Amino acid sequence: MEGEVGMRVAVLGLGSMGAGMAASLRQTGHTVTGFDVVDASRNAFAAGGGTAATSAAEAAKGADAVVSVVVNASQTEALLFGEGGVAAAMQAGAVFVSCATMDPDAARSLAARLEASGQHYLDAPMSGGPARAATGELTVMASGSAAAFGQARPVLDAIAAKVYELGDAAGAGAAFKMINQLLAGVHIAAACEAISFAAKQGLDLKRVYEVITASAGNSWMFENRVPHVLDGDYAPKSAVEIFVKDLGIVQDMARRERFPVPVSAAALQMFLAAAGAGMGREDDASLARVYASLSGATLPKSDGTKE
């Protein structure tokens, strides 16, 4: 099946990212079966015309590629090797495309276990968000064997605008993603600190946004997240808990390497503060509300007033 279109693909995890990826795969001619442990996600996928399985193993049976869109290494391990795991259901030569953000050591361990059974493992964390997932324009940071890349190629072509091939073994893709997450988490924290500091000084926040996005202090995260603060809208497009997890992984990796990461450590404390204040499942721009609560700054509310 290597290199062909019209593959049989299982997508495991049908949240905002997985559902969009499944839609992109279907739109490019692949036969997609999806599964999610959340009934509502599975039902929404079926209502949209997808084929929903009753278990992960059922979805994976007979698939040429299994795309895993779960949160972390422990969920990936359980999906592969736990009770009813897909490793036992996958056919020989199929590829498991792991999109979770995880420690590179975990990716290497999972790959070794699966490859010992005759299947392929592609370490393929992604970046881009739900909108790009739905249009097949993600960025994928992938590493794995030539066989894994070959088997996964039609899937990658369907879900991504950019695929970076970063090494011939699992772990490199995960490491690249963690560098991205270090920067993303720090930039979100810095953006929220800056806009809250501006609010404390009584500045017009819309003008602050206009000026900074045209100046050297701008960042992609400032440009993307500060509008959430201006609108007082903290519905989760990317949740606080994601960076509690990812910056925690950065700290673990750095500790093993005896490498100092003080800036990302400070950012992690702000994400922890937001999660501890009950905002863990809300948008990561909620860090601005933590800064505001600590300082007495006033931020916009969703109704246009200030809080």
PDB file of C-alpha atoms in Angstrom:
ATOM      1  CA  MET A   1       0.000   0.000   0.000  1.00  0.00           C
ATOM      2  CA  GLU A   2       3.034   2.252   0.312  1.00  0.00           C
ATOM      3  CA  GLY A   3       2.772   5.508  -1.624  1.00  0.00           C
ATOM      4  CA  GLU A   4      -0.803   4.906  -2.804  1.00  0.00           C
ATOM      5  CA  VAL A   5      -3.782   7.174  -2.280  1.00  0.00           C
ATOM      6  CA  GLY A   6      -7.113   5.877  -1.106  1.00  0.00           C
ATOM      7  CA  MET A   7      -5.702   4.342   2.079  1.00  0.00           C
ATOM      8  CA  ARG A   8      -7.716   2.913   4.920  1.00  0.00           C
ATOM      9  CA  VAL A   9      -6.989   5.217   7.852  1.00  0.00           C
ATOM     10  CA  ALA A  10      -8.055   5.076  11.488  1.00  0.00           C
ATOM     11  CA  VAL A  11      -8.127   8.374  13.393  1.00  0.00           C
ATOM     12  CA  LEU A  12      -8.098   7.855  17.149  1.00  0.00           C
ATOM     13  CA  GLY A  13      -9.091  10.984  19.035  1.00  0.00           C
ATOM     14  CA  LEU A  14     -11.850  13.075  17.450  1.00  0.00           C
ATOM     15  CA  GLY A  15     -11.511  16.329  19.332  1.00  0.00           C
ATOM     16  CA  SER A  16     -11.051  19.611  17.485  1.00  0.00           C
ATOM     17  CA  MET A  17      -7.723  18.508  15.994  1.00  0.00           C
ATOM     18  CA  GLY A  18      -8.545  14.882  15.237  1.00  0.00           C
ATOM     19  CA  ALA A  19     -11.924  15.690  13.719  1.00  0.00           C
ATOM     20  CA  GLY A  20     -10.332  18.245  11.412  1.00  0.00           C
ATOM     21  CA  MET A  21      -7.603  15.826  10.380  1.00  0.00           C
ATOM     22  CA  ALA A  22     -10.182  13.116   9.706  1.00  0.00           C
ATOM     23  CA  ALA A  23     -12.122  15.554   7.535  1.00  0.00           C
ATOM     24  CA  SER A  24      -8.980  16.433   5.558  1.00  0.00           C
ATOM     25  CA  LEU A  25      -8.233  12.747   5.035  1.00  0.00           C
ATOM     26  CA  ARG A  26     -11.751  12.059   3.787  1.00  0.00           C
ATOM     27  CA  GLN A  27     -11.640  15.051   1.450  1.00  0.00           C
ATOM     28  CA  THR A  28      -8.493  13.683  -0.184  1.00  0.00           C
ATOM     29  CA  GLY A  29     -10.033  10.306  -0.947  1.00  0.00           C
ATOM     30  CA  HIS A  30      -9.067   8.161   2.006  1.00  0.00           C
ATOM     31  CA  THR A  31     -11.438   5.792   3.777  1.00  0.00           C
ATOM     32  CA  VAL A  32     -11.511   6.975   7.387  1.00  0.00           C
ATOM     33  CA  THR A  33     -12.777   5.230  10.495  1.00  0.00           C
ATOM     34  CA  GLY A  34     -12.737   7.250  13.692  1.00  0.00           C
ATOM     35  CA  PHE A  35     -12.931   6.562  17.400  1.00  0.00           C
ATOM     36  CA  ASP A  36     -13.052   8.702  20.519  1.00  0.00           C
ATOM     37  CA  VAL A  37     -13.734   7.761  24.134  1.00  0.00           C
ATOM     38  CA  VAL A  38     -16.096  10.759  24.350  1.00  0.00           C
ATOM     39  CA  ASP A  39     -19.512   9.803  23.018  1.00  0.00           C
ATOM     40  CA  ALA A  40     -20.300  13.347  21.837  1.00  0.00           C
ATOM     41  CA  SER A  41     -17.146  13.537  19.718  1.00  0.00           C
ATOM     42  CA  ARG A  42     -17.785  10.124  18.204  1.00  0.00           C
ATOM     43  CA  ASN A  43     -21.425  10.961  17.501  1.00  0.00           C
ATOM     44  CA  ALA A  44     -20.511  14.300  15.909  1.00  0.00           C
ATOM     45  CA  PHE A  45     -18.066  12.517  13.634  1.00  0.00           C
ATOM     46  CA  ALA A  46     -20.737  10.034  12.569  1.00  0.00           C
ATOM     47  CA  ALA A  47     -23.296  12.802  12.082  1.00  0.00           C
ATOM     48  CA  GLY A  48     -20.865  14.510   9.708  1.00  0.00           C
ATOM     49  CA  GLY A  49     -20.719  11.424   7.511  1.00  0.00           C
ATOM     50  CA  GLY A  50     -17.749   9.635   9.077  1.00  0.00           C
ATOM     51  CA  THR A  51     -17.617   5.988  10.038  1.00  0.00           C
ATOM     52  CA  ALA A  52     -17.395   5.717  13.820  1.00  0.00           C
ATOM     53  CA  ALA A  53     -16.050   2.575  15.477  1.00  0.00           C
ATOM     54  CA  THR A  54     -17.047   1.334  18.915  1.00  0.00           C
ATOM     55  CA  SER A  55     -13.432   0.858  20.029  1.00  0.00           C
ATOM     56  CA  ALA A  56      -9.938   1.915  19.057  1.00  0.00           C
ATOM     57  CA  ALA A  57      -9.034  -1.658  18.151  1.00  0.00           C
ATOM     58  CA  GLU A  58     -12.054  -1.937  15.863  1.00  0.00           C
ATOM     59  CA  ALA A  59     -11.040   1.275  14.084  1.00  0.00           C
ATOM     60  CA  ALA A  60      -7.449   0.084  13.666  1.00  0.00           C
ATOM     61  CA  LYS A  61      -8.283  -3.377  12.348  1.00  0.00           C
ATOM     62  CA  GLY A  62      -7.397  -3.560   8.656  1.00  0.00           C
ATOM     63  CA  ALA A  63      -6.141   0.031   8.531  1.00  0.00           C
ATOM     64  CA  ASP A  64      -3.043   0.924   6.539  1.00  0.00           C
ATOM     65  CA  ALA A  65      -2.356   3.840   8.877  1.00  0.00           C
ATOM     66  CA  VAL A  66      -3.494   4.635  12.407  1.00  0.00           C
ATOM     67  CA  VAL A  67      -3.343   8.315  13.333  1.00  0.00           C
ATOM     68  CA  SER A  68      -3.246   8.917  17.084  1.00  0.00           C
ATOM     69  CA  VAL A  69      -4.440  12.358  18.184  1.00  0.00           C
ATOM     70  CA  VAL A  70      -4.351  11.978  21.959  1.00  0.00           C
ATOM     71  CA  VAL A  71      -2.819  14.270  24.556  1.00  0.00           C
ATOM     72  CA  ASN A  72       0.354  12.705  25.920  1.00  0.00           C
ATOM     73  CA  ALA A  73       2.698   9.738  26.177  1.00  0.00           C
ATOM     74  CA  SER A  74       0.665   7.880  28.792  1.00  0.00           C
ATOM     75  CA  GLN A  75      -2.479   8.058  26.674  1.00  0.00           C
ATOM     76  CA  THR A  76      -0.496   6.931  23.634  1.00  0.00           C
ATOM     77  CA  GLU A  77       0.940   3.980  25.535  1.00  0.00           C
ATOM     78  CA  ALA A  78      -2.500   2.960  26.801  1.00  0.00           C
ATOM     79  CA  LEU A  79      -3.927   3.277  23.303  1.00  0.00           C
ATOM     80  CA  LEU A  80      -1.220   1.049  21.874  1.00  0.00           C
ATOM     81  CA  PHE A  81      -0.585  -1.499  24.586  1.00  0.00           C
ATOM     82  CA  GLY A  82      -3.339  -1.210  27.184  1.00  0.00           C
ATOM     83  CA  GLU A  83      -6.443  -3.366  27.405  1.00  0.00           C
ATOM     84  CA  GLY A  84      -7.926  -3.513  23.913  1.00  0.00           C
ATOM     85  CA  GLY A  85      -4.806  -1.777  22.562  1.00  0.00           C
ATOM     86  CA  VAL A  86      -4.425  -1.165  18.860  1.00  0.00           C
ATOM     87  CA  ALA A  87      -0.952  -2.710  18.558  1.00  0.00           C
ATOM     88  CA  ALA A  88      -2.529  -6.159  18.624  1.00  0.00           C
ATOM     89  CA  ALA A  89      -5.209  -5.120  16.116  1.00  0.00           C
ATOM     90  CA  MET A  90      -2.932  -3.447  13.548  1.00  0.00           C
ATOM     91  CA  GLN A  91      -1.946  -5.450  10.514  1.00  0.00           C
ATOM     92  CA  ALA A  92       1.705  -6.133   9.723  1.00  0.00           C
ATOM     93  CA  GLY A  93       3.307  -3.252   7.860  1.00  0.00           C
ATOM     94  CA  ALA A  94       0.748  -0.669   9.012  1.00  0.00           C
ATOM     95  CA  VAL A  95       2.040   2.611  10.387  1.00  0.00           C
ATOM     96  CA  PHE A  96       1.116   4.246  13.676  1.00  0.00           C
ATOM     97  CA  VAL A  97       1.338   8.032  13.305  1.00  0.00           C
ATOM     98  CA  SER A  98       1.766   9.478  16.782  1.00  0.00           C
ATOM     99  CA  CYS A  99       0.782  13.151  16.964  1.00  0.00           C
ATOM    100  CA  ALA A 100       0.942  13.604  20.746  1.00  0.00           C
ATOM    101  CA  THR A 101       3.463  15.982  22.271  1.00  0.00           C
ATOM    102  CA  MET A 102       5.745  13.942  24.526  1.00  0.00           C
ATOM    103  CA  ASP A 103       9.231  13.499  25.927  1.00  0.00           C
ATOM    104  CA  PRO A 104      11.571  12.196  23.195  1.00  0.00           C
ATOM    105  CA  ASP A 105      12.577   9.262  25.424  1.00  0.00           C
ATOM    106  CA  ALA A 106       8.930   8.194  25.579  1.00  0.00           C
ATOM    107  CA  ALA A 107       8.626   8.357  21.785  1.00  0.00           C
ATOM    108  CA  ARG A 108      11.723   6.191  21.371  1.00  0.00           C
ATOM    109  CA  SER A 109      10.419   3.616  23.851  1.00  0.00           C
ATOM    110  CA  LEU A 110       6.961   3.379  22.242  1.00  0.00           C
ATOM    111  CA  ALA A 111       8.485   3.069  18.780  1.00  0.00           C
ATOM    112  CA  ALA A 112      10.789   0.231  19.835  1.00  0.00           C
ATOM    113  CA  ARG A 113       7.917  -1.727  21.351  1.00  0.00           C
ATOM    114  CA  LEU A 114       5.657  -1.356  18.319  1.00  0.00           C
ATOM    115  CA  GLU A 115       8.353  -1.992  15.723  1.00  0.00           C
ATOM    116  CA  ALA A 116       9.252  -5.239  17.485  1.00  0.00           C
ATOM    117  CA  SER A 117       5.787  -6.475  16.472  1.00  0.00           C
ATOM    118  CA  GLY A 118       6.262  -5.726  12.768  1.00  0.00           C
ATOM    119  CA  GLN A 119       4.447  -2.411  12.517  1.00  0.00           C
ATOM    120  CA  HIS A 120       5.898   1.027  11.855  1.00  0.00           C
ATOM    121  CA  TYR A 121       5.923   4.031  14.214  1.00  0.00           C
ATOM    122  CA  LEU A 122       6.155   7.616  12.970  1.00  0.00           C
ATOM    123  CA  ASP A 123       6.911  10.225  15.620  1.00  0.00           C
ATOM    124  CA  ALA A 124       4.851  13.074  14.160  1.00  0.00           C
ATOM    125  CA  PRO A 125       3.850  15.869  16.546  1.00  0.00           C
ATOM    126  CA  MET A 126       2.039  18.732  14.857  1.00  0.00           C
ATOM    127  CA  SER A 127       1.432  22.435  15.096  1.00  0.00           C
ATOM    128  CA  GLY A 128      -1.261  24.634  13.622  1.00  0.00           C
ATOM    129  CA  GLY A 129      -4.505  24.428  15.565  1.00  0.00           C
ATOM    130  CA  PRO A 130      -8.029  23.232  14.686  1.00  0.00           C
ATOM    131  CA  ALA A 131      -8.568  25.599  11.744  1.00  0.00           C
ATOM    132  CA  ARG A 132      -5.472  24.365   9.929  1.00  0.00           C
ATOM    133  CA  ALA A 133      -6.283  20.763  10.823  1.00  0.00           C
ATOM    134  CA  ALA A 134      -9.619  21.120   9.044  1.00  0.00           C
ATOM    135  CA  THR A 135      -8.001  22.523   5.897  1.00  0.00           C
ATOM    136  CA  GLY A 136      -5.080  20.085   5.776  1.00  0.00           C
ATOM    137  CA  GLU A 137      -2.526  22.817   6.477  1.00  0.00           C
ATOM    138  CA  LEU A 138      -0.801  21.622   9.635  1.00  0.00           C
ATOM    139  CA  THR A 139       2.940  21.640  10.201  1.00  0.00           C
ATOM    140  CA  VAL A 140       4.239  18.170  11.087  1.00  0.00           C
ATOM    141  CA  MET A 141       7.617  17.590  12.741  1.00  0.00           C
ATOM    142  CA  ALA A 142       8.283  13.948  11.952  1.00  0.00           C
ATOM    143  CA  SER A 143      10.963  11.344  12.464  1.00  0.00           C
ATOM    144  CA  GLY A 144      11.048   7.629  11.822  1.00  0.00           C
ATOM    145  CA  SER A 145      12.285   4.952   9.487  1.00  0.00           C
ATOM    146  CA  ALA A 146      12.122   5.275   5.727  1.00  0.00           C
ATOM    147  CA  ALA A 147       9.455   2.567   5.751  1.00  0.00           C
ATOM    148  CA  ALA A 148       7.362   4.498   8.262  1.00  0.00           C
ATOM    149  CA  PHE A 149       7.601   7.661   6.182  1.00  0.00           C
ATOM    150  CA  GLY A 150       6.764   5.750   3.010  1.00  0.00           C
ATOM    151  CA  GLN A 151       3.675   4.132   4.497  1.00  0.00           C
ATOM    152  CA  ALA A 152       2.501   7.389   6.093  1.00  0.00           C
ATOM    153  CA  ARG A 153       3.158   9.647   3.107  1.00  0.00           C
ATOM    154  CA  PRO A 154      -0.436   9.829   1.797  1.00  0.00           C
ATOM    155  CA  VAL A 155      -1.650  10.658   5.309  1.00  0.00           C
ATOM    156  CA  LEU A 156       0.945  13.393   5.748  1.00  0.00           C
ATOM    157  CA  ASP A 157       0.097  14.848   2.348  1.00  0.00           C
ATOM    158  CA  ALA A 158      -3.570  15.038   3.360  1.00  0.00           C
ATOM    159  CA  ILE A 159      -3.179  16.683   6.757  1.00  0.00           C
ATOM    160  CA  ALA A 160      -0.156  18.958   6.398  1.00  0.00           C
ATOM    161  CA  ALA A 161       1.055  21.905   4.366  1.00  0.00           C
ATOM    162  CA  LYS A 162       4.580  21.394   5.694  1.00  0.00           C
ATOM    163  CA  VAL A 163       6.184  18.110   6.698  1.00  0.00           C
ATOM    164  CA  TYR A 164       9.657  18.338   8.179  1.00  0.00           C
ATOM    165  CA  GLU A 165      11.566  15.038   8.005  1.00  0.00           C
ATOM    166  CA  LEU A 166      13.829  15.334  11.023  1.00  0.00           C
ATOM    167  CA  GLY A 167      15.518  11.995  11.429  1.00  0.00           C
ATOM    168  CA  ASP A 168      15.403   8.282  10.742  1.00  0.00           C
ATOM    169  CA  ALA A 169      14.251   7.260  14.219  1.00  0.00           C
ATOM    170  CA  ALA A 170      11.507   8.270  16.632  1.00  0.00           C
ATOM    171  CA  GLY A 171      12.413  10.912  19.211  1.00  0.00           C
ATOM    172  CA  ALA A 172      13.752  13.668  16.959  1.00  0.00           C
ATOM    173  CA  GLY A 173      10.272  14.848  16.024  1.00  0.00           C
ATOM    174  CA  ALA A 174       9.306  14.982  19.697  1.00  0.00           C
ATOM    175  CA  ALA A 175      12.443  16.948  20.554  1.00  0.00           C
ATOM    176  CA  PHE A 176      11.771  19.534  17.845  1.00  0.00           C
ATOM    177  CA  LYS A 177       8.197  19.898  19.095  1.00  0.00           C
ATOM    178  CA  MET A 178       9.408  20.538  22.633  1.00  0.00           C
ATOM    179  CA  ILE A 179      11.621  23.388  21.420  1.00  0.00           C
ATOM    180  CA  ASN A 180       8.538  24.835  19.744  1.00  0.00           C
ATOM    181  CA  GLN A 181       6.490  24.400  22.925  1.00  0.00           C
ATOM    182  CA  LEU A 182       9.165  26.049  25.062  1.00  0.00           C
ATOM    183  CA  LEU A 183       8.986  29.122  22.861  1.00  0.00           C
ATOM    184  CA  ALA A 184       5.196  29.048  22.518  1.00  0.00           C
ATOM    185  CA  GLY A 185       4.646  28.852  26.262  1.00  0.00           C
ATOM    186  CA  VAL A 186       7.124  31.629  27.003  1.00  0.00           C
ATOM    187  CA  HIS A 187       5.637  33.847  24.299  1.00  0.00           C
ATOM    188  CA  ILE A 188       2.078  33.361  25.585  1.00  0.00           C
ATOM    189  CA  ALA A 189       3.163  34.229  29.121  1.00  0.00           C
ATOM    190  CA  ALA A 190       5.072  37.276  27.870  1.00  0.00           C
ATOM    191  CA  ALA A 191       2.134  38.451  25.761  1.00  0.00           C
ATOM    192  CA  CYS A 192      -0.255  38.152  28.704  1.00  0.00           C
ATOM    193  CA  GLU A 193       2.203  39.899  31.012  1.00  0.00           C
ATOM    194  CA  ALA A 194       2.616  42.760  28.561  1.00  0.00           C
ATOM    195  CA  ILE A 195      -1.073  43.360  27.852  1.00  0.00           C
ATOM    196  CA  SER A 196      -1.934  43.162  31.558  1.00  0.00           C
ATOM    197  CA  PHE A 197       0.885  45.600  32.385  1.00  0.00           C
ATOM    198  CA  ALA A 198      -0.544  47.928  29.755  1.00  0.00           C
ATOM    199  CA  ALA A 199      -3.972  47.598  31.373  1.00  0.00           C
ATOM    200  CA  LYS A 200      -2.510  48.427  34.795  1.00  0.00           C
ATOM    201  CA  GLN A 201      -1.175  51.669  33.311  1.00  0.00           C
ATOM    202  CA  GLY A 202      -4.612  52.537  31.939  1.00  0.00           C
ATOM    203  CA  LEU A 203      -3.572  52.354  28.301  1.00  0.00           C
ATOM    204  CA  ASP A 204      -6.021  51.848  25.448  1.00  0.00           C
ATOM    205  CA  LEU A 205      -5.504  48.120  24.900  1.00  0.00           C
ATOM    206  CA  LYS A 206      -6.692  48.134  21.308  1.00  0.00           C
ATOM    207  CA  ARG A 207      -4.111  50.796  20.529  1.00  0.00           C
ATOM    208  CA  VAL A 208      -1.469  48.782  22.396  1.00  0.00           C
ATOM    209  CA  TYR A 209      -2.294  45.825  20.157  1.00  0.00           C
ATOM    210  CA  GLU A 210      -2.140  47.995  17.034  1.00  0.00           C
ATOM    211  CA  VAL A 211       1.217  49.504  17.968  1.00  0.00           C
ATOM    212  CA  ILE A 212       2.927  46.333  19.199  1.00  0.00           C
ATOM    213  CA  THR A 213       1.870  44.211  16.221  1.00  0.00           C
ATOM    214  CA  ALA A 214       3.590  46.788  14.010  1.00  0.00           C
ATOM    215  CA  SER A 215       6.709  46.938  16.179  1.00  0.00           C
ATOM    216  CA  ALA A 216       9.732  44.834  17.059  1.00  0.00           C
ATOM    217  CA  GLY A 217       8.148  43.542  20.268  1.00  0.00           C
ATOM    218  CA  ASN A 218       5.495  41.609  18.376  1.00  0.00           C
ATOM    219  CA  SER A 219       5.312  37.816  18.348  1.00  0.00           C
ATOM    220  CA  TRP A 220       2.991  35.323  16.692  1.00  0.00           C
ATOM    221  CA  MET A 221       1.511  34.543  20.101  1.00  0.00           C
ATOM    222  CA  PHE A 222       0.966  38.212  20.967  1.00  0.00           C
ATOM    223  CA  GLU A 223      -0.794  38.711  17.661  1.00  0.00           C
ATOM    224  CA  ASN A 224      -2.881  35.547  18.054  1.00  0.00           C
ATOM    225  CA  ARG A 225      -3.726  35.513  21.791  1.00  0.00           C
ATOM    226  CA  VAL A 226      -4.133  39.154  22.785  1.00  0.00           C
ATOM    227  CA  PRO A 227      -7.383  39.473  20.761  1.00  0.00           C
ATOM    228  CA  HIS A 228      -8.855  36.869  23.143  1.00  0.00           C
ATOM    229  CA  VAL A 229      -8.045  39.225  26.014  1.00  0.00           C
ATOM    230  CA  LEU A 230      -9.432  42.253  24.164  1.00  0.00           C
ATOM    231  CA  ASP A 231     -12.679  40.362  23.559  1.00  0.00           C
ATOM    232  CA  GLY A 232     -12.819  38.949  27.073  1.00  0.00           C
ATOM    233  CA  ASP A 233     -13.272  35.564  25.419  1.00  0.00           C
ATOM    234  CA  TYR A 234     -11.525  32.677  27.148  1.00  0.00           C
ATOM    235  CA  ALA A 235     -13.340  29.814  25.436  1.00  0.00           C
ATOM    236  CA  PRO A 236     -10.577  27.241  24.968  1.00  0.00           C
ATOM    237  CA  LYS A 237      -8.915  27.332  21.587  1.00  0.00           C
ATOM    238  CA  SER A 238      -5.750  26.087  23.321  1.00  0.00           C
ATOM    239  CA  ALA A 239      -6.139  25.293  27.008  1.00  0.00           C
ATOM    240  CA  VAL A 240      -3.932  26.294  29.932  1.00  0.00           C
ATOM    241  CA  GLU A 241      -3.401  22.633  30.865  1.00  0.00           C
ATOM    242  CA  ILE A 242      -1.624  21.968  27.559  1.00  0.00           C
ATOM    243  CA  PHE A 243       1.246  24.190  28.637  1.00  0.00           C
ATOM    244  CA  VAL A 244       1.215  22.896  32.203  1.00  0.00           C
ATOM    245  CA  LYS A 245       1.994  19.553  30.563  1.00  0.00           C
ATOM    246  CA  ASP A 246       4.380  20.719  27.851  1.00  0.00           C
ATOM    247  CA  LEU A 247       6.471  23.137  29.906  1.00  0.00           C
ATOM    248  CA  GLY A 248       6.610  20.413  32.547  1.00  0.00           C
ATOM    249  CA  ILE A 249       8.145  18.111  29.945  1.00  0.00           C
ATOM    250  CA  VAL A 250      10.654  20.847  29.071  1.00  0.00           C
ATOM    251  CA  GLN A 251      11.668  21.029  32.740  1.00  0.00           C
ATOM    252  CA  ASP A 252      12.094  17.257  32.931  1.00  0.00           C
ATOM    253  CA  MET A 253      14.221  17.174  29.795  1.00  0.00           C
ATOM    254  CA  ALA A 254      16.358  20.086  30.958  1.00  0.00           C
ATOM    255  CA  ARG A 255      16.908  18.521  34.379  1.00  0.00           C
ATOM    256  CA  ARG A 256      18.201  15.319  32.778  1.00  0.00           C
ATOM    257  CA  GLU A 257      20.582  17.328  30.609  1.00  0.00           C
ATOM    258  CA  ARG A 258      21.613  19.634  33.471  1.00  0.00           C
ATOM    259  CA  PHE A 259      20.576  22.534  31.256  1.00  0.00           C
ATOM    260  CA  PRO A 260      19.161  25.770  32.762  1.00  0.00           C
ATOM    261  CA  VAL A 261      15.731  26.887  31.502  1.00  0.00           C
ATOM    262  CA  PRO A 262      14.806  29.717  33.888  1.00  0.00           C
ATOM    263  CA  VAL A 263      12.566  31.643  31.493  1.00  0.00           C
ATOM    264  CA  SER A 264      10.368  28.669  30.640  1.00  0.00           C
ATOM    265  CA  ALA A 265      10.340  27.717  34.334  1.00  0.00           C
ATOM    266  CA  ALA A 266       8.888  31.130  35.177  1.00  0.00           C
ATOM    267  CA  ALA A 267       6.298  30.754  32.420  1.00  0.00           C
ATOM    268  CA  LEU A 268       5.320  27.342  33.801  1.00  0.00           C
ATOM    269  CA  GLN A 269       4.610  28.920  37.195  1.00  0.00           C
ATOM    270  CA  MET A 270       2.097  31.267  35.571  1.00  0.00           C
ATOM    271  CA  PHE A 271       0.348  28.409  33.799  1.00  0.00           C
ATOM    272  CA  LEU A 272       0.254  26.516  37.104  1.00  0.00           C
ATOM    273  CA  ALA A 273      -1.231  29.579  38.790  1.00  0.00           C
ATOM    274  CA  ALA A 274      -3.948  29.799  36.149  1.00  0.00           C
ATOM    275  CA  ALA A 275      -4.728  26.090  36.461  1.00  0.00           C
ATOM    276  CA  GLY A 276      -4.765  26.348  40.255  1.00  0.00           C
ATOM    277  CA  ALA A 277      -7.236  29.223  39.989  1.00  0.00           C
ATOM    278  CA  GLY A 278      -9.653  26.985  38.104  1.00  0.00           C
ATOM    279  CA  MET A 279      -8.763  28.093  34.570  1.00  0.00           C
ATOM    280  CA  GLY A 280      -7.006  24.908  33.450  1.00  0.00           C
ATOM    281  CA  ARG A 281      -9.554  24.036  30.774  1.00  0.00           C
ATOM    282  CA  GLU A 282      -9.946  27.621  29.600  1.00  0.00           C
ATOM    283  CA  ASP A 283      -7.962  29.421  26.915  1.00  0.00           C
ATOM    284  CA  ASP A 284      -4.268  29.878  27.629  1.00  0.00           C
ATOM    285  CA  ALA A 285      -4.720  33.645  27.261  1.00  0.00           C
ATOM    286  CA  SER A 286      -6.242  33.301  30.753  1.00  0.00           C
ATOM    287  CA  LEU A 287      -2.757  34.033  32.069  1.00  0.00           C
ATOM    288  CA  ALA A 288      -3.682  37.686  31.551  1.00  0.00           C
ATOM    289  CA  ARG A 289      -6.419  37.255  34.161  1.00  0.00           C
ATOM    290  CA  VAL A 290      -3.882  35.880  36.628  1.00  0.00           C
ATOM    291  CA  TYR A 291      -1.683  38.922  36.127  1.00  0.00           C
ATOM    292  CA  ALA A 292      -4.745  41.159  36.501  1.00  0.00           C
ATOM    293  CA  SER A 293      -5.872  39.474  39.708  1.00  0.00           C
ATOM    294  CA  LEU A 294      -2.397  39.816  41.202  1.00  0.00           C
ATOM    295  CA  SER A 295      -2.019  43.461  40.270  1.00  0.00           C
ATOM    296  CA  GLY A 296      -5.503  44.959  40.277  1.00  0.00           C
ATOM    297  CA  ALA A 297      -5.358  45.633  36.543  1.00  0.00           C
ATOM    298  CA  THR A 298      -8.694  45.879  34.720  1.00  0.00           C
ATOM    299  CA  LEU A 299      -9.252  43.775  31.597  1.00  0.00           C
ATOM    300  CA  PRO A 300     -12.121  43.828  29.076  1.00  0.00           C
ATOM    301  CA  LYS A 301     -15.127  41.589  29.642  1.00  0.00           C
ATOM    302  CA  SER A 302     -16.976  39.763  26.896  1.00  0.00           C
ATOM    303  CA  ASP A 303     -19.840  42.268  27.029  1.00  0.00           C
ATOM    304  CA  GLY A 304     -17.501  45.157  26.280  1.00  0.00           C
ATOM    305  CA  THR A 305     -17.229  46.398  29.854  1.00  0.00           C
ATOM    306  CA  LYS A 306     -14.204  45.951  32.085  1.00  0.00           C
ATOM    307  CA  GLU A 307     -13.569  43.526  34.926  1.00  0.00           C
TER     308      GLU A 307
END
